mmCIF file with all atom_site columns, C-alpha atoms in Angstrom:
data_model
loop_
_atom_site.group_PDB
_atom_site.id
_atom_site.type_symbol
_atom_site.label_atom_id
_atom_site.label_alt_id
_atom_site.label_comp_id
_atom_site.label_asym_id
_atom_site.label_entity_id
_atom_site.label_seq_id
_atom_site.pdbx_PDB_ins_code
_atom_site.Cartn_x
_atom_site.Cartn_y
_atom_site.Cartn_z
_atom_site.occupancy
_atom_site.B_iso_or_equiv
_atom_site.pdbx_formal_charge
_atom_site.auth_seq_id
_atom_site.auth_comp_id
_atom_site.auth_asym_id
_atom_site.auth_atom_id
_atom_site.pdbx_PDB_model_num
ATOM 1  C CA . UNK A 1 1  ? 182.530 203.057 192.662 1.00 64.00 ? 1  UNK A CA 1
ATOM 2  C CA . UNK A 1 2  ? 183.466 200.804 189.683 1.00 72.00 ? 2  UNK A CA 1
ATOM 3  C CA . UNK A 1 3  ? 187.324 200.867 188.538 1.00 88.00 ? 3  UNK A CA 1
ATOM 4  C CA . UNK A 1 4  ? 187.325 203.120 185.430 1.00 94.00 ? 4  UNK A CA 1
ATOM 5  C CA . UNK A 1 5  ? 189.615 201.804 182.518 1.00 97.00 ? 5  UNK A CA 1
ATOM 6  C CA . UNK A 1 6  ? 190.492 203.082 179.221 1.00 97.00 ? 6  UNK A CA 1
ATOM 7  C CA . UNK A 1 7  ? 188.931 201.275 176.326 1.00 97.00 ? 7  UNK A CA 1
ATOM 8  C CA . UNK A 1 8  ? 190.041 202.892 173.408 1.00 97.00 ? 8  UNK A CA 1
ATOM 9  C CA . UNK A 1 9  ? 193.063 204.556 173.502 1.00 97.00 ? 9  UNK A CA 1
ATOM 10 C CA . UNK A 1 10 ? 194.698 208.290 171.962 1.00 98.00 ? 10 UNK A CA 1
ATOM 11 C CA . UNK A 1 11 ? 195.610 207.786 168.227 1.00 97.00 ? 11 UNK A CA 1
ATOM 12 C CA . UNK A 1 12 ? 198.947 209.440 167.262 1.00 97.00 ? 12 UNK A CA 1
ATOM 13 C CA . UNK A 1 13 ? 198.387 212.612 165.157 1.00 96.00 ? 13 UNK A CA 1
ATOM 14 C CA . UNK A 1 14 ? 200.201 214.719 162.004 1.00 94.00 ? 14 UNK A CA 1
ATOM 15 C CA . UNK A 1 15 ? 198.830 218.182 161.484 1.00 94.00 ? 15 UNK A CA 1
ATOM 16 C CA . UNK A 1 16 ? 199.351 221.043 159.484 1.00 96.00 ? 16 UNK A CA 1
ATOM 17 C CA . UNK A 1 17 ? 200.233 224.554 161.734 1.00 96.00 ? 17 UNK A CA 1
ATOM 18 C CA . UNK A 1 18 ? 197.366 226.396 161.944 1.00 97.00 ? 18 UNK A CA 1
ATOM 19 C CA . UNK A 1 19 ? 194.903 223.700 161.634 1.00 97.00 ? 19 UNK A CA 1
ATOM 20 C CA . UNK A 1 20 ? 192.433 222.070 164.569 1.00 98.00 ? 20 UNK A CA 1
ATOM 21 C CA . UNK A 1 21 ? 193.421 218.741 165.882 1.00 97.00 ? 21 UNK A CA 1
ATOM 22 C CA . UNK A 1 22 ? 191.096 215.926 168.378 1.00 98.00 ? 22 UNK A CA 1
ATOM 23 C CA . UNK A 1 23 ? 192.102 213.328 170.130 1.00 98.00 ? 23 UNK A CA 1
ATOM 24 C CA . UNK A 1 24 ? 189.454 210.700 171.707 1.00 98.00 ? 24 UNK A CA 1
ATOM 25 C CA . UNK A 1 25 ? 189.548 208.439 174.374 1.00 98.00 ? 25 UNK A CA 1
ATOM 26 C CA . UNK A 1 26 ? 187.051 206.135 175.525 1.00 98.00 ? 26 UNK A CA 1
ATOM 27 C CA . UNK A 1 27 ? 186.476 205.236 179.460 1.00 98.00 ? 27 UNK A CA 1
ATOM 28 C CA . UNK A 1 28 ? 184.574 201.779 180.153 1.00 97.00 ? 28 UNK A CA 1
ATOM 29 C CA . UNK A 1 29 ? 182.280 203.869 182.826 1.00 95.00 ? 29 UNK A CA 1
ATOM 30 C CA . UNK A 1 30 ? 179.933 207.150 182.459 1.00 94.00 ? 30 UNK A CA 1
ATOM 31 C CA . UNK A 1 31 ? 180.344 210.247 184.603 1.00 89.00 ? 31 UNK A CA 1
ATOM 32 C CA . UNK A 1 32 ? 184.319 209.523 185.263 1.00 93.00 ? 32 UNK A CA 1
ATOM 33 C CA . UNK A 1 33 ? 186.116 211.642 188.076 1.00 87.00 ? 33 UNK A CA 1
ATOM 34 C CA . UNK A 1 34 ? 189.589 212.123 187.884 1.00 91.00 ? 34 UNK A CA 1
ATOM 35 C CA . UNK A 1 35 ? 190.375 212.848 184.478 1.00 96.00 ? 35 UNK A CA 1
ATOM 36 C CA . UNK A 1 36 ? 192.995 214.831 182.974 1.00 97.00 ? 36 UNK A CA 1
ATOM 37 C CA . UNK A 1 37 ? 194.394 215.998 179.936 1.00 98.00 ? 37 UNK A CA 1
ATOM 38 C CA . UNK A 1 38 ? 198.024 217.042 179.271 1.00 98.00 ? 38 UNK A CA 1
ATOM 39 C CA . UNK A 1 39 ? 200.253 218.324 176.760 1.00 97.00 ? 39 UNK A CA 1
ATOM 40 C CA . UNK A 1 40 ? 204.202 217.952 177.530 1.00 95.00 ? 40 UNK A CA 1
ATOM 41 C CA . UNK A 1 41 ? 203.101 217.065 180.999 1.00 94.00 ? 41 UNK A CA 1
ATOM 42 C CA . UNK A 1 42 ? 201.396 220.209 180.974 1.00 96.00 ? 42 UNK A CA 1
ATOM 43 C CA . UNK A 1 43 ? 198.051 220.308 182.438 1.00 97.00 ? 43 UNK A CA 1
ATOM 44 C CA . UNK A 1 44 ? 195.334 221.408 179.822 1.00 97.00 ? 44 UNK A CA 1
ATOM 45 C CA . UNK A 1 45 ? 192.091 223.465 180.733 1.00 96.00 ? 45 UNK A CA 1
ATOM 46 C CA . UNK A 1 46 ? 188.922 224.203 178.549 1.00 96.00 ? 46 UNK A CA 1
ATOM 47 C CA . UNK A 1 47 ? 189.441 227.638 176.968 1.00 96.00 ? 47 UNK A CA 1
ATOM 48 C CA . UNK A 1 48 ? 189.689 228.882 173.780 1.00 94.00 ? 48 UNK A CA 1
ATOM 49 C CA . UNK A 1 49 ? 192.411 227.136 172.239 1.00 94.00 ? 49 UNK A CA 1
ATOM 50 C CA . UNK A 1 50 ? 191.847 223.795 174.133 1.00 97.00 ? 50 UNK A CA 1
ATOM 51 C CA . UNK A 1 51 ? 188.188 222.565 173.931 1.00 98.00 ? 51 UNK A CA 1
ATOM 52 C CA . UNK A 1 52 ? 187.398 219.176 176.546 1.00 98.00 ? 52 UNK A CA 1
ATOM 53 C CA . UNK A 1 53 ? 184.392 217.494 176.516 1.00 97.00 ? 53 UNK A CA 1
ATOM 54 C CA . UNK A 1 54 ? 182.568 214.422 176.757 1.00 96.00 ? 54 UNK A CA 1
ATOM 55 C CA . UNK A 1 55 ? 180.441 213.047 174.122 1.00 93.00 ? 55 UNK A CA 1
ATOM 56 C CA . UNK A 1 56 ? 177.687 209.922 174.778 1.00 92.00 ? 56 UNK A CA 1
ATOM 57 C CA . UNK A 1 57 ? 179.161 209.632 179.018 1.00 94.00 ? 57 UNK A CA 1
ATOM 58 C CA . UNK A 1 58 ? 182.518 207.675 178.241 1.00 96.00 ? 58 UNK A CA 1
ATOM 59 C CA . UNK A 1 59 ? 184.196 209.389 175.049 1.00 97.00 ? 59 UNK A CA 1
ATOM 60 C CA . UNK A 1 60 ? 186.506 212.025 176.395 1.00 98.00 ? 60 UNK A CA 1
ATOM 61 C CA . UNK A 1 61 ? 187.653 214.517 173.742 1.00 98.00 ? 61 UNK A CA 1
ATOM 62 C CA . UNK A 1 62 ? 190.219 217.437 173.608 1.00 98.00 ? 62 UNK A CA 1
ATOM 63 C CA . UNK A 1 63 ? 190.652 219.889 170.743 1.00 98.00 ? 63 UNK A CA 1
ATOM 64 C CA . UNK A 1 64 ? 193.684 221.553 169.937 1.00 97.00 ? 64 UNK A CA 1
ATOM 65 C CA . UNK A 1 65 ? 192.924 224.730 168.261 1.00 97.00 ? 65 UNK A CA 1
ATOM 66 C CA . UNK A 1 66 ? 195.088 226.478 165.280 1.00 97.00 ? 66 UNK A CA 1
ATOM 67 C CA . UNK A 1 67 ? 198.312 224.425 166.489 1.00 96.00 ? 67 UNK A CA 1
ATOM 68 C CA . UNK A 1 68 ? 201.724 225.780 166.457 1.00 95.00 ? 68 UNK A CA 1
ATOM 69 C CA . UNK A 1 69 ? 205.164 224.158 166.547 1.00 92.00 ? 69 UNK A CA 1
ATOM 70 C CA . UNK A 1 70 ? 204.795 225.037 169.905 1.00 91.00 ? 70 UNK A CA 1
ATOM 71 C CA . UNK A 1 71 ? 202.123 222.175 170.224 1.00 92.00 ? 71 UNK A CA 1
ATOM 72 C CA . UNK A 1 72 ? 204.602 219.268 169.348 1.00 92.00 ? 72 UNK A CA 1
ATOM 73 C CA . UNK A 1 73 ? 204.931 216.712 171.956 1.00 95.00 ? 73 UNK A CA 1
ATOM 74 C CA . UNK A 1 74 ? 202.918 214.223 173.615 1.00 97.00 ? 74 UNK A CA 1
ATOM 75 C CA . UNK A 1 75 ? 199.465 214.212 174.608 1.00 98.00 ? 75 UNK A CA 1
ATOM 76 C CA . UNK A 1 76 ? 198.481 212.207 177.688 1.00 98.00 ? 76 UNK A CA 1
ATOM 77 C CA . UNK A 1 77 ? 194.492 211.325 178.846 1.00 98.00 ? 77 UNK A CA 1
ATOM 78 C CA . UNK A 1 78 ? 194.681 210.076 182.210 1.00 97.00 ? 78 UNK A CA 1
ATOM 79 C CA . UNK A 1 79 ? 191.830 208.443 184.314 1.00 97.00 ? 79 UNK A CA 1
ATOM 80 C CA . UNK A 1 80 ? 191.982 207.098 187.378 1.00 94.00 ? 80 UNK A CA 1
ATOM 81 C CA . UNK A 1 81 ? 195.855 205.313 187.546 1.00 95.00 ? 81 UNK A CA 1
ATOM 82 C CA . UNK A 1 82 ? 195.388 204.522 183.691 1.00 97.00 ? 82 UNK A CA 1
ATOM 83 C CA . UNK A 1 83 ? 196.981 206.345 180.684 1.00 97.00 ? 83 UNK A CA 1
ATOM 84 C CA . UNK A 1 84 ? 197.053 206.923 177.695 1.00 98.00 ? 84 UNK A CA 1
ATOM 85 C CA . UNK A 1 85 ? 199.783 208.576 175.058 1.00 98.00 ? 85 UNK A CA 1
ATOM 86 C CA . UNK A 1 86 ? 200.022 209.570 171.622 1.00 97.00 ? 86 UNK A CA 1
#
């Protein structure tokens, strides 16, 4: 199975409270395993407030929904040993 690496990284983000936020990340492989999403090294799962998906095979995508001051801090996308912050 082919090393998977991160070829477009998280872009920091300013939003309003209350408002949706998405961060993207693109993987150089389709179908990646061992991916994971985090907020203040905080594990994220799909549910209604966090929305993960993958659009075209290698652009991994997490929604923040109606973000609080609670939601401040860093969000990591991790593949693989590779990382990402923003």
């Amino acid at each position: 199975e082919p090393d998977v690496t991160i070829v477009s990284g998280l872009k920091d983000a300013v939003v309003s409270e209350g408002d949706d936020v998405t961060f993207r990340c693109q993987v150089s492989h389709e179908n990646a395993r061992d991916v994971e999403w985090k907020l203040q090294d905080v594990a994220l799962q799909n549910n209604e407030m966090n929305e993960i998906s993958v659009e075209k095979g290698k652009i991994h995508t997490l929604t923040l929904r109606k973000v609080t001051e609670q939601d401040i801090g860093t969000v990591t996308f991790r593949v693989g040993p590779h990382t990402s912050m923003a």
